[in-house]
PDB file of C-alpha atoms in Angstrom:
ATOM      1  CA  UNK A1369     -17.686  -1.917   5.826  1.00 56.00           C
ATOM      2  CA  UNK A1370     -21.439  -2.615   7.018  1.00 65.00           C
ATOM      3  CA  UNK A1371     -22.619  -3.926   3.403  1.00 75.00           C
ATOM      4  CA  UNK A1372     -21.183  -5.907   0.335  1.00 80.00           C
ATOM      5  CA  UNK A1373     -20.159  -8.585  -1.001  1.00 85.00           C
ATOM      6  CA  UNK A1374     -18.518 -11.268   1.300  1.00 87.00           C
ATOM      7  CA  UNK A1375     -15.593 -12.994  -1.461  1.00 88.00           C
ATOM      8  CA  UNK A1376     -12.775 -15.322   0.040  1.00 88.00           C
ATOM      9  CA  UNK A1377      -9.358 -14.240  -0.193  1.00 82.00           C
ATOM     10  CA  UNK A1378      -5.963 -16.294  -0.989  1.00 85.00           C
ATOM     11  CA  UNK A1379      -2.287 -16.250  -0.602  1.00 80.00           C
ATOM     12  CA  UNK A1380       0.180 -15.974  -3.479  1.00 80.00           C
ATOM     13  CA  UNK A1381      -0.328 -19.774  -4.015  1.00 86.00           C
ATOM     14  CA  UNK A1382      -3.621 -19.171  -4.859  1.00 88.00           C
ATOM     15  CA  UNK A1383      -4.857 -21.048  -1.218  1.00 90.00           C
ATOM     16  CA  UNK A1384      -7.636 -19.453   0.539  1.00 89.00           C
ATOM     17  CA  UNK A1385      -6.338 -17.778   3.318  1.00 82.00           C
ATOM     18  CA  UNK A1386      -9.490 -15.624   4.769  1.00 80.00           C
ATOM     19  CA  UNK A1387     -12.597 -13.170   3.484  1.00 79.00           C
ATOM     20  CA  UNK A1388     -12.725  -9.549   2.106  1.00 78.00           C
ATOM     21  CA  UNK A1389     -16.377  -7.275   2.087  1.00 77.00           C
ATOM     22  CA  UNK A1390     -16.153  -5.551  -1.387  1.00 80.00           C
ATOM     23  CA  UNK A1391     -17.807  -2.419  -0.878  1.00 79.00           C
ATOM     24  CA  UNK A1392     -20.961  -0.838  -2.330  1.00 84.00           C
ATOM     25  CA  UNK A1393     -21.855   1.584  -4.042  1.00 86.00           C
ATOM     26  CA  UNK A1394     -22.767   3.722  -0.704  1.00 87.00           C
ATOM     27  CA  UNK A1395     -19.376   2.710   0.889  1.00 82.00           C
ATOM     28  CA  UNK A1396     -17.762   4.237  -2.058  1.00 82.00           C
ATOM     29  CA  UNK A1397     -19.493   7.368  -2.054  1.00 87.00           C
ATOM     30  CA  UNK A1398     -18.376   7.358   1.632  1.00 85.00           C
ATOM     31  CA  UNK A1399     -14.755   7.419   0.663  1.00 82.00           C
ATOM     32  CA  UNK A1400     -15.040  10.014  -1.807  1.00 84.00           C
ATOM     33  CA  UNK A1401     -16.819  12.030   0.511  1.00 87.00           C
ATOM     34  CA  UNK A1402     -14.360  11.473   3.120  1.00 83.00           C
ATOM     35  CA  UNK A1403     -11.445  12.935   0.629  1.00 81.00           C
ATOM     36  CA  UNK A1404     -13.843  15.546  -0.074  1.00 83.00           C
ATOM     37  CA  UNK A1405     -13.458  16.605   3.325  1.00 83.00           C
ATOM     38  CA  UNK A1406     -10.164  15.834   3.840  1.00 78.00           C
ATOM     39  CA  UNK A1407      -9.351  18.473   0.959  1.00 76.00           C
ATOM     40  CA  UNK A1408     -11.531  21.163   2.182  1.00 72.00           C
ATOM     41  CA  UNK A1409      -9.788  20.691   5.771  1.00 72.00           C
ATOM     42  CA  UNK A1410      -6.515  20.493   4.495  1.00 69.00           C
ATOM     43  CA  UNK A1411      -6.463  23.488   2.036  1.00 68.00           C
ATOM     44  CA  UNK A1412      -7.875  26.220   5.039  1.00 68.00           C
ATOM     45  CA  UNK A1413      -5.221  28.916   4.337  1.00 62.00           C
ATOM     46  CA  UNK A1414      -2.493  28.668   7.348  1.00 62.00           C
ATOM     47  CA  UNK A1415      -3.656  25.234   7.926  1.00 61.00           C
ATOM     48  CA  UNK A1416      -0.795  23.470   6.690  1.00 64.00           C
ATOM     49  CA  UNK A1417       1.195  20.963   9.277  1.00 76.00           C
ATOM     50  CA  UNK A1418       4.328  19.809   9.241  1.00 80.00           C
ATOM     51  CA  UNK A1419       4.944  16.351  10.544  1.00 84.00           C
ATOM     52  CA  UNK A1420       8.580  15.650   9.074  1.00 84.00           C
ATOM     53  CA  UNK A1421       9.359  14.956  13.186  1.00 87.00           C
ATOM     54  CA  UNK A1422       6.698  12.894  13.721  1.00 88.00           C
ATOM     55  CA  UNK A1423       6.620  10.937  10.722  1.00 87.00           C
ATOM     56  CA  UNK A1424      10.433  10.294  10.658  1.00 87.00           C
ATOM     57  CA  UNK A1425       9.965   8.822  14.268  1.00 90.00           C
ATOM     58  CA  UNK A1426       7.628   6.626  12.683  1.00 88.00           C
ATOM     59  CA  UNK A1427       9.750   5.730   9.834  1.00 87.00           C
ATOM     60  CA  UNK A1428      12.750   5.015  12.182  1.00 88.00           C
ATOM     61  CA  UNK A1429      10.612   2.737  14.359  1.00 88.00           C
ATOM     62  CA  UNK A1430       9.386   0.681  11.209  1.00 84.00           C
ATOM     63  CA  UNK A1431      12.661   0.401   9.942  1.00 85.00           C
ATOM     64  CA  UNK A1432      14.608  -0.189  12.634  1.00 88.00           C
ATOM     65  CA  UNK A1433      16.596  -3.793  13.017  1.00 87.00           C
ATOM     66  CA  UNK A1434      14.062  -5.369  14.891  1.00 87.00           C
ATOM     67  CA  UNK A1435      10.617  -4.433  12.728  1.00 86.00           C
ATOM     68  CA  UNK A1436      12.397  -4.423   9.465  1.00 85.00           C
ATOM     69  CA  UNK A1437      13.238  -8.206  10.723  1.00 86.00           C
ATOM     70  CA  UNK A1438       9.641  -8.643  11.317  1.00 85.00           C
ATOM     71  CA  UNK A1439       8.679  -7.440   8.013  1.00 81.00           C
ATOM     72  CA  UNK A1440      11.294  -9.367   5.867  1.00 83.00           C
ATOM     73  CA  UNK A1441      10.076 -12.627   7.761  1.00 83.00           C
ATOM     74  CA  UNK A1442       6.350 -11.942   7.437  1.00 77.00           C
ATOM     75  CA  UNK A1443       7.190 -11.421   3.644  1.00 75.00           C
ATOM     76  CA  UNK A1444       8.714 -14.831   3.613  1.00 76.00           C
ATOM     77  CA  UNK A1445       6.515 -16.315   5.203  1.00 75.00           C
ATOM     78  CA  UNK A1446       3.854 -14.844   2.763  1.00 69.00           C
ATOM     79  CA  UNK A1447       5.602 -15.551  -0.662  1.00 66.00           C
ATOM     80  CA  UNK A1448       8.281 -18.001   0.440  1.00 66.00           C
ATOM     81  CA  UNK A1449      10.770 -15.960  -1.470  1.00 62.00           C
ATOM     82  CA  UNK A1450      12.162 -12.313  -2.599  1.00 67.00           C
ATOM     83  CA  UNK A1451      15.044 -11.069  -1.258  1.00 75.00           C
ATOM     84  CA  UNK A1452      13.639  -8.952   1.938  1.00 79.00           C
ATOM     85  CA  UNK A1453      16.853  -7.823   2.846  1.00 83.00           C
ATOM     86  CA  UNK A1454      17.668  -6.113   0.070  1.00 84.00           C
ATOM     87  CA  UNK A1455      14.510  -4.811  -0.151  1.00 83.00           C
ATOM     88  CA  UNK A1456      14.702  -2.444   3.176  1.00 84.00           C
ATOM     89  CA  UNK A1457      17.892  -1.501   2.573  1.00 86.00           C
ATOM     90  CA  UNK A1458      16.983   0.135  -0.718  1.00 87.00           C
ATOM     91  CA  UNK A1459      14.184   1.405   1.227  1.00 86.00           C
ATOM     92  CA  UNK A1460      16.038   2.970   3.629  1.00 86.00           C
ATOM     93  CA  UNK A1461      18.507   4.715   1.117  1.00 90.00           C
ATOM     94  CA  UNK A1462      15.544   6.270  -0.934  1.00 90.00           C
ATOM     95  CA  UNK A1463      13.626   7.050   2.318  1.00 89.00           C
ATOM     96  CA  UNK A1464      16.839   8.964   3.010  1.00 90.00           C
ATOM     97  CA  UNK A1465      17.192  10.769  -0.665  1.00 93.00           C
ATOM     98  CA  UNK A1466      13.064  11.358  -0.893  1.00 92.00           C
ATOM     99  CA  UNK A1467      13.251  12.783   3.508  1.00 91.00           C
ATOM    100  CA  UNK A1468      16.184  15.159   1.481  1.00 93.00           C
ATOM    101  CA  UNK A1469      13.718  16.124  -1.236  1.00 94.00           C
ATOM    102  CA  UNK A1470      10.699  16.610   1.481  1.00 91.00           C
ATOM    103  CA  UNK A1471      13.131  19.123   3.041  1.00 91.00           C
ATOM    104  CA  UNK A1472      13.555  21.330   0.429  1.00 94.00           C
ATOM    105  CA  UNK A1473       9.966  21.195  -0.808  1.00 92.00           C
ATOM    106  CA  UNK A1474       8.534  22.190   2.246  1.00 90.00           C
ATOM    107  CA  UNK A1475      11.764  25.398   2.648  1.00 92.00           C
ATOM    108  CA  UNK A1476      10.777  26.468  -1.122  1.00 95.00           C
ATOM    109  CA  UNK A1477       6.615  26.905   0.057  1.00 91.00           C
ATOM    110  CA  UNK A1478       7.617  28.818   3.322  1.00 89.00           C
ATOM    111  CA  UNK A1479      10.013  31.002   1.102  1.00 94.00           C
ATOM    112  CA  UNK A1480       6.847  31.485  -1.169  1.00 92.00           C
ATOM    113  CA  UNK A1481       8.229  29.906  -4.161  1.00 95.00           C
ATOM    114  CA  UNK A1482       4.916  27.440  -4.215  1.00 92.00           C
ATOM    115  CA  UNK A1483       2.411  26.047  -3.211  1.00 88.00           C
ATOM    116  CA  UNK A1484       1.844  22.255  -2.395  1.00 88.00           C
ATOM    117  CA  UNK A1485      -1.445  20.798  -2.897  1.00 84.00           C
ATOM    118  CA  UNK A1486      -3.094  19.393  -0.408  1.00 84.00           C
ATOM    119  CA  UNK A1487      -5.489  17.127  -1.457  1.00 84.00           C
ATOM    120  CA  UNK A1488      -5.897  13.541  -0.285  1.00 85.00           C
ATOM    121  CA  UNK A1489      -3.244  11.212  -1.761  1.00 85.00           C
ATOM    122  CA  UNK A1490      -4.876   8.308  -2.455  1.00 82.00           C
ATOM    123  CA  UNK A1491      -3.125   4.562  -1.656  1.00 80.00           C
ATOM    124  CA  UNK A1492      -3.918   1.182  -3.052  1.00 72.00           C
ATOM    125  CA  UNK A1493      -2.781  -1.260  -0.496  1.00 67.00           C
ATOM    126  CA  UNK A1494       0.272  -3.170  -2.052  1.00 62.00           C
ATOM    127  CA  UNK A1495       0.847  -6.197  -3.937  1.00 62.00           C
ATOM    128  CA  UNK A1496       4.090  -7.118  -2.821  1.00 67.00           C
ATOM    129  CA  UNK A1497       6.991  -6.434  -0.427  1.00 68.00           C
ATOM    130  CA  UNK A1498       8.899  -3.790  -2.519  1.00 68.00           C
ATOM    131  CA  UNK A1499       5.382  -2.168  -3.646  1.00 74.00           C
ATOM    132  CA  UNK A1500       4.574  -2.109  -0.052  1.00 76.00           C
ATOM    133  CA  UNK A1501       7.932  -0.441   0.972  1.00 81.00           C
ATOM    134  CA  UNK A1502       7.423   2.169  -1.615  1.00 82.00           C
ATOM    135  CA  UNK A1503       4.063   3.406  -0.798  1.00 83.00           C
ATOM    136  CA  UNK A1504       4.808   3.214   3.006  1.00 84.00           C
ATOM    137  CA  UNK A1505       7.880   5.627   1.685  1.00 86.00           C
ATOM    138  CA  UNK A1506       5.556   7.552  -0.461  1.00 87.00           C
ATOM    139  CA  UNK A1507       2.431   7.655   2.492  1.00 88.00           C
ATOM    140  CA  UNK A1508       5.296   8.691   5.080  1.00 90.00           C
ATOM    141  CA  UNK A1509       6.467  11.562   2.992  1.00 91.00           C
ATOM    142  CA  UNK A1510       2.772  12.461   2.118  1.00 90.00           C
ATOM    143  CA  UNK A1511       1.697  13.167   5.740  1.00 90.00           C
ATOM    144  CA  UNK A1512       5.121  14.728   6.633  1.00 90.00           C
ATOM    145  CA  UNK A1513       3.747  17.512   4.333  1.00 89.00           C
ATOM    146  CA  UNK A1514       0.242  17.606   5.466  1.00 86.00           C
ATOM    147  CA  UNK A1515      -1.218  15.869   2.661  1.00 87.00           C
ATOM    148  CA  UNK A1516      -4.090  13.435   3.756  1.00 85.00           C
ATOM    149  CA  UNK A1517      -3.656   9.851   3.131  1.00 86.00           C
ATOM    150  CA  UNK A1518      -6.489   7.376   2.350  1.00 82.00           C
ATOM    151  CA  UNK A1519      -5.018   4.193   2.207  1.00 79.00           C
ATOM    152  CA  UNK A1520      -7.253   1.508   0.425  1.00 73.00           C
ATOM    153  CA  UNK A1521      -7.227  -2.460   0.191  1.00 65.00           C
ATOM    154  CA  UNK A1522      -7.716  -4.636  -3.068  1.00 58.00           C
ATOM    155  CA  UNK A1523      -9.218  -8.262  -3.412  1.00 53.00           C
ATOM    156  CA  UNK A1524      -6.014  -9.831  -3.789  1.00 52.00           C
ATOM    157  CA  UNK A1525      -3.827  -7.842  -1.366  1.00 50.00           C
ATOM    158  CA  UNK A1526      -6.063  -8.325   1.600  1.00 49.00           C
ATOM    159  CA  UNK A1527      -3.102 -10.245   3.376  1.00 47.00           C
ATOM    160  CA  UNK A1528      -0.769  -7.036   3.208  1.00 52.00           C
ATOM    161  CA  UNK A1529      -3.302  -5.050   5.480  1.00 50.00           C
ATOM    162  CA  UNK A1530      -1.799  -5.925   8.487  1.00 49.00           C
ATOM    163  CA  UNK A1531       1.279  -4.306   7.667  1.00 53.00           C
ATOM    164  CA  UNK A1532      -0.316  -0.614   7.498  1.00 53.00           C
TER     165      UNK A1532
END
């Protein structure tokens, strides 16, 4: 951002922990322009990628022993509490059932049975560690499609950033 207004930010304890630029106006119109464009790129007929390879190398890098121990500790260290643990192993069992679902969704459009749309999903940045999980889950399977992500902060989530 190159304009707005400068607000401090705080922790889950309600301590000030840094500063956020709420955007204008302008830098609003900016991101609606840029899914504007993202759409119009990503709908070109024969256009469609497939990144299920790519993504799922991501996805096993993230939540492999040694980041999803990062994670679960910078989640402690951010809320001093919730069970992180538990937390990626869920994730990793739905990542596994929703990677299933991807796989048939993408078989069923080159068999001609539909058509997925491929307009810009759009992403608030999370809240917490589970809402974080699932939207890195739901981001991951996005892209593995071809669908455009625009992930976005809010005022009191600007300590999550990082993580994307």
């Amino acid at each position: 951002l190159d304009e707005g207004e400068v607000i401090d930010t705080v922790d889950a304890l309600g301590k000030v922990n840094g500063k956020q630029i709420v955007g204008s106006d302008k830098t609003f119109q900016a991101v609606l322009k840029l899914m504007e464009t993202l759409t119009a790129s990503a709908e070109k007929p024969g256009t469609a990628q497939d990144f299920r390879e790519a993504m799922g190398r991501v996805e096993q890098k993230l939540l492999s022993p040694e980041f999803a121990a990062q994670l679960v500790g910078n989640q402690a260290l951010d809320f001093m509490k919730q069970d992180g643990i538990t937390e990626i192993e869920e994730s990793v069992m739905a990542n596994a059932v929703e990677r299933k679902l991807n796989l048939s969704l993408r078989a069923d459009e080159e068999d001609g049975k539909l058509v997925i749309n491929r307009h810009p999903a759009l992403v608030a940045c999370v809240s917490n560690f589970t809402n974080f999980l699932d939207l890195f889950r739901k981001t991951v399977r996005n892209i593995e499609l071809g669908v455009p992500v625009v992930v976005l902060s809010r005022s009191n989530t600007s300590q999550h950033c990082f993580r994307w």
